[in-house]
CSV table of C-alpha atoms and ligand atoms in Angstrom, one decimal:
chain,number,residue,atom,x,y,z
A,18,MET,CA,5.7,-16.3,0.0
A,19,ASN,CA,5.3,-19.9,1.6
A,20,LYS,CA,2.9,-21.4,-1.1
A,21,LYS,CA,0.3,-23.0,1.8
A,22,GLU,CA,-0.4,-19.7,2.9
A,23,TYR,CA,-3.1,-19.5,-0.6
A,24,PRO,CA,-5.0,-22.4,0.0
A,25,LYS,CA,-5.2,-21.5,3.7
A,26,ARG,CA,-6.7,-17.8,3.1
A,27,ARG,CA,-8.9,-19.4,0.7
A,28,ARG,CA,-10.7,-22.0,3.7
A,29,HIS,CA,-10.5,-18.8,6.2
A,30,LEU,CA,-12.4,-16.6,3.8
A,31,MET,CA,-15.2,-19.3,2.9
A,32,GLN,CA,-15.4,-20.3,6.8
A,33,MET,CA,-16.5,-17.0,7.4
A,34,MET,CA,-18.6,-16.3,4.0
A,35,GLY,CA,-20.7,-19.7,5.1
A,36,HIS,CA,-22.2,-21.9,2.9
A,37,ASN,CA,-25.3,-20.3,0.8
A,38,SER,CA,-22.9,-18.2,-1.0
A,39,ILE,CA,-20.3,-17.3,-3.4
A,40,ALA,CA,-17.4,-15.1,-3.7
A,41,ILE,CA,-16.5,-13.6,-7.5
A,42,LEU,CA,-12.9,-11.7,-7.8
A,43,PRO,CA,-11.2,-10.6,-10.9
A,44,ALA,CA,-8.0,-10.1,-12.0
A,45,ALA,CA,-7.3,-6.5,-12.8
A,46,PRO,CA,-7.2,-5.2,-15.8
A,47,ILE,CA,-4.2,-4.1,-18.6
A,48,LEU,CA,-4.2,-0.8,-18.5
A,49,ILE,CA,-3.2,1.4,-21.4
A,50,ARG,CA,-0.3,4.3,-21.0
A,51,ASN,CA,-0.7,4.7,-24.8
A,52,ARG,CA,-1.8,3.5,-28.1
A,53,ASP,CA,-0.4,0.2,-27.9
A,54,VAL,CA,2.1,0.4,-25.1
A,55,GLU,CA,0.5,-0.8,-21.8
A,56,TYR,CA,1.6,-0.1,-18.6
A,57,ALA,CA,3.5,-3.6,-16.6
A,58,TYR,CA,1.4,-5.2,-15.6
A,59,ARG,CA,0.4,-5.4,-11.0
A,60,PRO,CA,-2.5,-8.1,-10.3
A,61,ASP,CA,-5.3,-6.7,-7.8
A,62,SER,CA,-4.2,-7.5,-4.9
A,63,ASN,CA,-6.9,-8.8,-2.7
A,64,PHE,CA,-7.3,-11.4,-6.3
A,65,TYR,CA,-3.1,-12.1,-5.9
A,66,TYR,CA,-3.8,-12.6,-2.1
A,67,LEU,CA,-6.2,-15.3,-2.3
A,68,SER,CA,-4.5,-17.2,-5.3
A,69,GLY,CA,-0.7,-16.3,-5.9
A,70,PHE,CA,-2.0,-15.9,-9.8
A,71,GLU,CA,-0.2,-13.3,-12.0
A,72,GLU,CA,-2.2,-13.4,-15.3
A,73,PRO,CA,-4.5,-11.0,-16.5
A,74,GLU,CA,-7.8,-12.0,-17.4
A,75,ALA,CA,-8.7,-14.3,-14.7
A,76,VAL,CA,-11.8,-14.8,-12.6
A,77,VAL,CA,-11.1,-16.2,-9.0
A,78,VAL,CA,-14.7,-17.9,-7.7
A,79,LEU,CA,-14.5,-19.2,-4.4
A,80,VAL,CA,-18.0,-21.4,-3.8
A,81,PRO,CA,-17.8,-22.8,0.0
A,82,GLY,CA,-19.4,-26.7,0.2
A,83,ARG,CA,-19.7,-26.8,-3.6
A,84,ARG,CA,-19.0,-30.6,-4.1
A,85,GLN,CA,-16.8,-30.7,-7.3
A,86,GLY,CA,-14.8,-28.4,-6.2
A,87,GLU,CA,-14.6,-24.7,-3.9
A,88,TYR,CA,-11.8,-23.2,-6.2
A,89,ILE,CA,-12.5,-22.0,-9.5
A,90,LEU,CA,-10.0,-20.3,-11.5
A,91,PHE,CA,-11.4,-18.8,-15.2
A,92,CYS,CA,-8.1,-18.4,-16.9
A,93,GLN,CA,-6.5,-17.7,-20.7
A,94,GLU,CA,-6.7,-20.8,-22.8
A,95,ARG,CA,-2.6,-22.0,-23.7
A,96,ASP,CA,-2.7,-20.7,-26.9
A,97,LYS,CA,1.7,-21.4,-28.7
A,98,LYS,CA,0.7,-18.4,-30.6
A,99,MET,CA,-0.1,-15.7,-28.6
A,100,GLU,CA,2.7,-17.5,-25.9
A,101,MET,CA,5.4,-16.7,-28.8
A,102,TRP,CA,4.5,-13.1,-28.5
A,103,ASN,CA,3.6,-13.0,-24.8
A,104,GLY,CA,4.9,-15.4,-22.5
A,105,PRO,CA,4.3,-18.3,-21.2
A,106,ARG,CA,0.4,-19.0,-20.0
A,107,ALA,CA,-0.3,-21.5,-17.4
A,108,GLY,CA,-3.4,-23.1,-18.6
A,109,GLN,CA,-6.6,-24.8,-17.0
A,110,GLU,CA,-3.8,-27.1,-16.3
A,111,GLY,CA,-1.6,-25.6,-14.7
A,112,ALA,CA,-4.4,-23.3,-12.5
A,113,CYS,CA,-5.3,-26.6,-11.2
A,114,ILE,CA,-1.3,-28.5,-10.9
A,115,ASP,CA,0.4,-25.4,-10.6
A,116,TYR,CA,-1.7,-22.4,-8.5
A,117,GLY,CA,-4.3,-25.4,-6.5
A,118,ALA,CA,-8.1,-24.7,-8.2
A,119,ASP,CA,-9.8,-28.1,-8.0
A,120,ASP,CA,-12.1,-26.5,-11.3
A,121,ALA,CA,-10.3,-24.3,-13.9
A,122,PHE,CA,-11.8,-23.2,-17.3
A,123,PRO,CA,-11.5,-21.0,-19.8
A,124,ILE,CA,-11.6,-16.9,-19.0
A,125,ASP,CA,-14.0,-16.7,-22.8
A,126,ASP,CA,-16.7,-19.4,-21.0
A,127,LEU,CA,-16.9,-17.4,-17.8
A,128,ASP,CA,-20.3,-15.9,-19.6
A,129,GLU,CA,-21.6,-19.4,-20.0
A,130,ILE,CA,-20.4,-20.4,-16.5
A,131,LEU,CA,-21.0,-18.2,-13.8
A,132,SER,CA,-24.4,-17.9,-13.9
A,133,GLY,CA,-24.5,-21.3,-12.9
A,134,LEU,CA,-22.0,-21.2,-10.0
A,135,LEU,CA,-24.5,-18.5,-8.7
A,136,GLU,CA,-27.9,-21.1,-8.7
A,137,ASP,CA,-28.9,-21.9,-5.3
A,138,ARG,CA,-26.3,-19.3,-3.9
A,139,GLU,CA,-27.9,-17.0,-1.0
A,140,LYS,CA,-25.2,-14.5,-1.0
A,141,VAL,CA,-22.8,-12.9,-3.3
A,142,PHE,CA,-19.5,-11.6,-2.2
A,143,TYR,CA,-17.8,-9.1,-4.5
A,144,THR,CA,-16.4,-5.8,-4.8
A,145,MET,CA,-18.9,-3.8,-6.0
A,146,GLY,CA,-18.5,-0.3,-8.0
A,147,PHE,CA,-15.0,-1.3,-7.9
A,148,SER,CA,-15.6,-1.8,-12.5
A,149,ALA,CA,-18.4,-0.9,-13.8
A,150,GLU,CA,-18.2,-3.4,-16.7
A,151,PHE,CA,-17.8,-6.2,-14.2
A,152,ASP,CA,-21.1,-5.0,-12.5
A,153,HIS,CA,-22.3,-4.7,-15.4
A,154,LYS,CA,-22.0,-8.6,-16.2
A,155,MET,CA,-23.1,-9.8,-13.0
A,156,MET,CA,-26.4,-7.7,-12.9
A,157,GLU,CA,-26.5,-9.9,-16.5
A,158,TRP,CA,-25.5,-13.6,-14.5
A,159,LEU,CA,-28.4,-12.7,-12.2
A,160,ASN,CA,-30.6,-12.2,-14.4
A,161,GLN,CA,-29.6,-15.5,-15.8
A,162,VAL,CA,-30.5,-16.7,-13.1
A,163,ARG,CA,-33.9,-15.2,-12.3
A,164,GLU,CA,-34.7,-16.2,-15.5
A,165,LYS,CA,-35.0,-20.0,-14.2
A,166,SER,CA,-36.9,-19.2,-11.2
A,167,ARG,CA,-39.7,-21.2,-13.3
A,168,ILE,CA,-38.1,-24.3,-13.0
A,169,GLY,CA,-37.1,-23.8,-9.4
A,170,VAL,CA,-34.0,-22.5,-9.5
A,171,HIS,CA,-33.4,-20.3,-6.4
A,172,ALA,CA,-31.3,-16.2,-7.4
A,173,PRO,CA,-29.0,-15.2,-4.8
A,174,ASN,CA,-30.5,-12.4,-3.0
A,175,GLU,CA,-28.0,-10.5,-1.7
A,176,PHE,CA,-25.1,-9.1,-2.7
A,177,VAL,CA,-22.0,-8.4,0.3
A,178,ALA,CA,-18.9,-6.1,0.0
A,179,LEU,CA,-16.0,-8.7,0.3
A,180,ASP,CA,-13.7,-6.0,1.6
A,181,HIS,CA,-14.8,-6.0,5.0
A,182,LEU,CA,-13.8,-9.8,5.5
A,183,LEU,CA,-10.9,-10.0,3.5
A,184,HIS,CA,-9.4,-6.5,4.2
A,185,GLU,CA,-9.9,-7.5,8.2
A,186,MET,CA,-7.9,-10.6,7.1
A,187,ARG,CA,-4.9,-8.8,4.7
A,188,LEU,CA,-4.5,-6.0,7.9
A,189,PHE,CA,-3.3,-9.1,10.1
A,190,LYS,CA,0.2,-9.9,8.6
A,191,SER,CA,0.8,-13.9,8.7
A,192,ARG,CA,4.9,-14.9,9.7
A,193,SER,CA,5.6,-15.3,6.1
A,194,GLU,CA,4.4,-11.6,4.6
A,195,ILE,CA,6.6,-10.6,7.7
A,196,LYS,CA,9.5,-12.0,6.2
A,197,ILE,CA,8.4,-10.2,2.8
A,198,MET,CA,7.9,-6.8,4.3
A,199,ARG,CA,11.0,-6.7,6.7
A,200,ASP,CA,12.9,-7.1,3.4
A,201,ALA,CA,11.4,-4.9,1.6
A,202,ALA,CA,12.1,-2.4,3.9
A,203,LYS,CA,15.4,-3.8,4.5
A,204,ILE,CA,15.7,-3.2,0.6
A,205,SER,CA,14.3,0.6,0.0
A,206,ALA,CA,16.8,2.0,3.0
A,207,ARG,CA,19.5,0.6,1.6
A,208,ALA,CA,17.9,3.2,-1.1
A,209,HIS,CA,18.2,5.8,1.0
A,210,CYS,CA,21.0,5.1,2.3
A,211,ARG,CA,22.4,5.0,-1.6
A,212,ALA,CA,21.0,8.5,-2.3
A,213,MET,CA,22.3,10.3,0.6
A,214,GLN,CA,26.1,9.3,-0.7
A,215,GLU,CA,25.3,10.0,-3.9
A,216,CYS,CA,23.2,13.6,-3.4
A,217,LYS,CA,25.3,16.4,-5.0
A,218,PRO,CA,23.7,20.1,-5.7
A,219,GLY,CA,23.3,20.4,-9.5
A,220,MET,CA,21.8,17.1,-9.7
A,221,MET,CA,18.3,16.3,-10.9
A,222,GLU,CA,15.7,15.0,-8.6
A,223,TYR,CA,15.2,12.6,-11.0
A,224,GLN,CA,19.0,11.8,-11.0
A,225,LEU,CA,18.3,11.1,-7.2
A,226,GLU,CA,15.6,8.8,-8.2
A,227,ALA,CA,17.5,7.0,-10.5
A,228,GLU,CA,20.3,6.2,-7.8
A,229,LEU,CA,17.3,4.7,-5.9
A,230,LEU,CA,15.5,2.2,-8.3
A,231,HIS,CA,19.1,1.1,-9.0
A,232,GLU,CA,19.3,-0.1,-5.7
A,233,PHE,CA,15.8,-2.0,-5.7
A,234,ALA,CA,16.8,-3.5,-8.9
A,235,GLN,CA,20.0,-4.5,-7.2
A,236,HIS,CA,18.2,-6.6,-4.7
A,237,GLY,CA,15.8,-8.0,-6.2
A,238,CYS,CA,13.1,-5.0,-6.8
A,239,ARG,CA,12.2,-3.9,-10.2
A,240,GLU,CA,8.6,-2.4,-8.9
A,241,GLN,CA,8.7,0.5,-6.6
A,242,ALA,CA,5.6,0.6,-4.2
A,243,TYR,CA,4.1,4.0,-5.1
A,244,GLN,CA,5.7,7.0,-7.7
A,245,SER,CA,8.7,8.2,-5.7
A,246,ILE,CA,8.8,11.3,-3.9
A,247,VAL,CA,11.9,13.2,-4.7
A,248,GLY,CA,11.1,17.1,-4.0
A,249,GLY,CA,14.6,19.7,-3.0
A,250,GLY,CA,13.3,22.8,-1.5
A,251,ASP,CA,10.8,24.8,-1.6
A,252,ASN,CA,9.0,21.0,-4.0
A,253,ALA,CA,8.9,19.1,-0.4
A,254,CYS,CA,6.6,21.0,0.9
A,255,VAL,CA,3.9,19.7,-2.1
A,256,LEU,CA,3.1,16.9,-0.7
A,257,HIS,CA,2.3,14.7,-3.8
A,258,TYR,CA,5.1,15.9,-5.6
A,259,ILE,CA,6.4,13.1,-8.0
A,260,ARG,CA,7.5,15.3,-11.5
A,261,ASN,CA,11.2,14.8,-9.8
A,262,ASP,CA,12.6,17.3,-12.2
A,263,GLY,CA,13.9,20.3,-10.6
A,264,GLU,CA,17.6,21.3,-9.4
A,265,LEU,CA,18.8,19.9,-6.0
A,266,GLN,CA,20.0,23.5,-5.3
A,267,ASP,CA,23.1,23.6,-3.0
A,268,GLY,CA,21.6,25.2,1.0
A,269,ASP,CA,18.4,23.6,0.4
A,270,LEU,CA,16.9,20.2,1.5
A,271,VAL,CA,15.6,17.4,-0.4
A,272,LEU,CA,13.1,14.8,1.1
A,273,ILE,CA,12.4,11.4,-0.5
A,274,ASP,CA,9.6,9.7,0.3
A,275,ALA,CA,10.3,5.7,-1.9
A,276,GLY,CA,9.4,2.2,-1.4
A,277,ALA,CA,10.4,-0.8,-3.5
A,278,GLU,CA,7.5,-3.2,-3.3
A,279,LYS,CA,8.7,-6.9,-3.2
A,280,GLN,CA,6.6,-9.5,-3.8
A,281,TYR,CA,3.5,-7.1,-3.9
A,282,TYR,CA,4.4,-6.4,-0.8
A,283,ALA,CA,5.2,-2.5,-0.8
A,284,SER,CA,8.0,-0.2,2.1
A,285,ASP,CA,7.2,3.3,2.3
A,286,ILE,CA,10.0,5.5,3.9
A,287,THR,CA,11.2,9.5,3.7
A,288,ARG,CA,13.9,10.6,5.0
A,289,THR,CA,15.2,14.4,4.8
A,290,PHE,CA,18.5,15.6,4.0
A,291,PRO,CA,20.4,19.1,3.0
A,292,VAL,CA,21.5,18.3,-0.2
A,293,GLY,CA,24.8,20.2,0.4
A,294,GLY,CA,25.8,17.7,3.4
A,295,THR,CA,25.2,19.8,6.3
A,296,PHE,CA,21.6,21.1,7.6
A,297,SER,CA,21.3,25.0,8.4
A,298,GLU,CA,19.9,26.0,11.8
A,299,PRO,CA,16.2,26.4,11.1
A,300,GLN,CA,16.6,23.0,8.8
A,301,LYS,CA,18.3,21.7,12.1
A,302,ALA,CA,15.6,23.3,14.3
A,303,ILE,CA,12.9,21.7,12.4
A,304,TYR,CA,14.2,18.5,11.9
A,305,LYS,CA,14.7,18.2,15.4
A,306,VAL,CA,10.8,18.3,16.2
A,307,VAL,CA,9.5,16.3,13.4
A,308,LEU,CA,12.1,13.3,14.4
A,309,ALA,CA,11.2,13.9,18.5
A,310,ALA,CA,7.7,13.7,17.1
A,311,GLN,CA,8.4,10.4,15.1
A,312,GLU,CA,10.1,9.0,17.6
A,313,ALA,CA,7.4,9.9,20.3
A,314,ALA,CA,4.8,8.2,17.8
A,315,ILE,CA,6.7,5.0,17.6
A,316,GLU,CA,6.8,4.5,20.9
A,317,ALA,CA,3.5,5.0,21.2
A,318,VAL,CA,3.1,1.9,18.9
A,319,ILE,CA,2.0,-0.9,21.6
A,320,PRO,CA,-0.5,-3.5,21.1
A,321,GLY,CA,-3.3,-2.1,23.1
A,322,ASN,CA,-2.8,1.1,21.9
A,323,HIS,CA,-6.0,2.7,19.9
A,324,TRP,CA,-4.8,3.8,16.2
A,325,ASN,CA,-5.0,6.7,17.1
A,326,ASP,CA,-2.3,7.1,19.8
A,327,PRO,CA,0.7,7.7,17.7
A,328,HIS,CA,-0.8,10.9,16.0
A,329,PHE,CA,-1.8,12.3,19.0
A,330,ALA,CA,2.1,11.9,20.7
A,331,ALA,CA,3.2,13.4,17.2
A,332,VAL,CA,0.6,16.1,17.2
A,333,ARG,CA,1.5,17.3,20.9
A,334,VAL,CA,5.6,17.0,20.3
A,335,ILE,CA,5.2,19.2,17.2
A,336,THR,CA,2.3,21.9,18.9
A,337,LYS,CA,5.3,22.2,21.4
A,338,GLY,CA,8.0,22.1,19.3
A,339,LEU,CA,6.2,25.3,16.7
A,340,GLN,CA,5.5,27.0,19.8
A,341,LYS,CA,9.1,26.7,21.2
A,342,LEU,CA,10.6,27.9,17.6
A,343,GLY,CA,8.1,31.0,17.8
A,344,LEU,CA,5.8,29.9,14.5
A,345,ILE,CA,2.9,29.4,16.7
A,346,LYS,CA,2.1,31.1,19.7
A,347,GLY,CA,-0.6,30.5,22.7
A,348,ASN,CA,-1.3,28.1,24.9
A,349,LEU,CA,-0.4,24.8,24.3
A,350,ARG,CA,-3.5,22.8,25.0
A,351,THR,CA,-5.5,25.7,23.0
A,352,LEU,CA,-3.1,24.9,20.5
A,353,ILE,CA,-3.3,20.9,20.4
A,354,LYS,CA,-7.5,21.5,20.8
A,355,ASP,CA,-7.4,24.4,17.9
A,356,GLU,CA,-5.2,22.0,15.9
A,357,ALA,CA,-3.1,25.4,15.7
A,358,TYR,CA,-0.1,22.8,14.1
A,359,ARG,CA,-2.3,22.1,10.9
A,360,ARG,CA,-1.4,25.3,9.0
A,361,PHE,CA,2.3,23.5,8.9
A,362,PHE,CA,1.5,18.8,9.5
A,363,VAL,CA,-1.7,18.6,7.4
A,364,HIS,CA,-1.5,15.0,7.1
A,365,ARG,CA,-1.7,12.5,9.8
A,366,THR,CA,0.9,10.4,11.0
A,367,GLY,CA,0.0,7.1,9.3
A,368,HIS,CA,-1.1,4.6,7.2
A,369,TRP,CA,-1.6,0.7,7.5
A,370,LEU,CA,1.1,-0.7,5.1
A,371,GLY,CA,1.0,-4.4,3.7
A,372,MET,CA,0.4,-5.3,-0.3
A,373,ASP,CA,-1.1,-2.2,-1.2
A,374,VAL,CA,0.9,1.1,0.1
A,375,HIS,CA,-2.0,2.6,1.9
A,376,ASP,CA,-3.3,-0.7,2.7
A,377,VAL,CA,-6.7,-2.4,3.6
A,378,GLY,CA,-8.5,-2.2,6.5
A,379,GLU,CA,-10.6,-0.9,9.4
A,380,TYR,CA,-9.4,2.4,10.8
A,381,LYS,CA,-12.3,2.4,13.4
A,382,ILE,CA,-14.6,0.1,14.1
A,383,ASP,CA,-18.2,1.1,15.6
A,384,GLY,CA,-16.6,4.6,15.0
A,385,VAL,CA,-13.8,4.2,17.6
A,386,TRP,CA,-10.1,4.4,16.8
A,387,ARG,CA,-9.3,0.1,16.8
A,388,LEU,CA,-6.9,-0.7,18.6
A,389,LEU,CA,-4.0,-1.7,17.9
A,390,GLU,CA,-2.2,-5.4,17.9
A,391,PRO,CA,0.4,-7.5,16.4
A,392,GLY,CA,0.7,-8.5,13.3
A,393,MET,CA,-0.6,-4.8,12.4
A,394,VAL,CA,2.2,-2.6,9.9
A,395,LEU,CA,1.3,0.8,10.2
A,396,THR,CA,3.3,3.5,8.6
A,397,VAL,CA,4.5,6.5,11.3
A,398,GLU,CA,5.3,9.7,8.9
A,399,PRO,CA,4.8,13.3,10.8
A,400,GLY,CA,6.1,16.1,8.7
A,401,ILE,CA,6.3,20.1,8.9
A,402,TYR,CA,5.7,22.3,5.5
A,403,ILE,CA,6.6,25.7,5.1
A,404,PRO,CA,6.6,26.8,2.0
A,405,ARG,CA,8.1,30.2,0.1
A,406,GLY,CA,5.7,32.8,0.9
A,407,SER,CA,3.8,31.5,3.9
A,408,LYS,CA,2.5,35.0,5.1
A,409,GLY,CA,3.4,35.8,8.5
A,410,ILE,CA,6.7,33.7,8.8
A,411,ALA,CA,10.2,34.6,8.6
A,412,LYS,CA,11.9,34.2,5.7
A,413,LYS,CA,14.3,32.0,7.4
A,414,TRP,CA,11.7,28.7,7.7
A,415,TRP,CA,10.2,28.9,4.3
A,416,GLY,CA,10.9,26.0,2.1
A,417,ILE,CA,11.5,24.0,4.5
A,418,GLY,CA,9.8,20.8,4.2
A,419,VAL,CA,10.5,17.7,6.0
A,420,ARG,CA,8.8,14.4,6.8
A,421,ILE,CA,10.3,11.0,8.1
A,422,GLU,CA,9.0,8.0,7.5
A,423,ASP,CA,9.3,4.3,9.6
A,424,ASP,CA,7.3,1.0,8.9
A,425,VAL,CA,6.8,-0.5,11.9
A,426,LEU,CA,5.3,-4.3,12.6
A,427,VAL,CA,3.3,-4.1,16.3
A,428,THR,CA,4.5,-7.2,18.3
A,429,LYS,CA,3.2,-8.6,21.1
A,430,ASP,CA,5.5,-6.6,22.8
A,431,GLY,CA,5.7,-3.3,21.4
A,432,HIS,CA,6.9,-2.8,18.1
A,433,GLU,CA,9.7,-3.2,15.6
A,434,ILE,CA,10.6,-0.9,13.3
A,435,LEU,CA,11.1,-2.8,9.7
A,436,SER,CA,13.1,0.4,8.4
A,437,ASP,CA,15.8,0.9,11.1
A,438,GLY,CA,18.6,0.7,8.1
A,439,VAL,CA,18.8,4.6,7.4
A,440,PRO,CA,20.1,7.3,9.7
A,441,LYS,CA,17.9,10.0,10.7
A,442,THR,CA,19.4,11.9,13.3
A,443,VAL,CA,21.0,14.9,12.4
A,444,ASP,CA,24.6,13.7,13.2
A,445,GLU,CA,24.3,10.3,12.0
A,446,ILE,CA,22.5,11.8,8.7
A,447,GLU,CA,25.6,14.6,8.2
A,448,ALA,CA,28.2,11.4,9.4
A,449,LEU,CA,26.8,9.1,6.2
A,450,MET,CA,26.8,12.2,3.8
A,451,ALA,CA,30.6,12.3,4.8
A,452,THR,CA,31.4,9.4,3.9
A,453,SER,CA,30.4,10.1,0.4
A,454,ASP,CA,33.3,11.3,-2.6
B,29,LIG,N1,4.6,7.6,0.1
B,29,LIG,C1,2.8,7.8,0.5
B,29,LIG,C2,2.5,8.3,2.0
B,29,LIG,O1,3.5,8.3,2.6
B,29,LIG,O2,1.9,7.6,2.1
B,30,MN,MN1,3.3,6.2,3.7
B,31,MN,MN1,6.0,7.6,2.0
């Protein structure tokens, strides 16, 4: 990430907050996996977006107009012994020199100092209700300020959800953010290609997952943006399938939904392909409907269109396709109006993508689907799922679950598909799979 972005973001946010305000953002907590084993630490996206600071046990405070400095970073103190166990810390000096803080204090002094920073501020911006512990502390600090009212200190009157301003900023990606997201998508695309080439009947789903992780790491991404989904056959019909412990069967499709995280930016790609390298006729028929729906939806990703337009495009194509295959019956308009497709296509066509896989940003403004604008990144991911045992559905369709997902940037003139490095037509997929030995 271009280091100049962080101060720019902080300035922008402070401008919107206005004077007499303060913003407070705690770092993400360390999470325990079991006993004394921790999960890999991942900074909170809002916190990192403003600070570029990766250590836990820290709090960012922004105080627009504060004479002694507007950006204060509370963080762990340097500690030779602890650093020998857990690695180097920036300390307060590093916070100022390397991370641009105007002022830095030890995290252990937070209680002592924070109430003072709240004095005579009118509005407090923070993410309420996210951490009960932090909410509680906030009230304690507030009460400390209130206790000083008799000596003329004014306590804040307003608590404002920080999310609204910050999430609107995060929704529009800068040039350097787009570059990182393009890289992340490229790496994920390579991983999906590798999975197609390495896939063999008899493999376990987690072995295919290992191929993806291998490719991510070989290209600099140690983390996935979310738990990969690798679902063979009927498992593809479980939308959040992450067990990945089934055996891949010849004749089945496998659905892979996986994306690398690069510098805390997500990619999110889904491809569905035949375990044995060749689609059966029913699989092909469903696949082609989903692909046509995805292409129609991507075509609708242009500035000025509403958020819902790609979804609506996908719904039309899927409904028409299901009708043509005899899976739903009736008049097209009525079928769409009655949402008949929802039996097979239960989720929406996409979501914002950024530092979080289901990224922040409003989808509606004043109750209306918002307009797409350049710099927004979204996924386009229609699907059709027909689990085994589906009542009233011919057996030949059972166990077919297809989703195709790409990451799409809205540009000035239309869109750019960030994840187009992996095949998605039937012929392209079969051709790529045929190249493996
Ligand atoms: N991988 C999560 C999603 O596609 O929304
Ligand atoms: Mn997605
Ligand atoms: Mn996905």
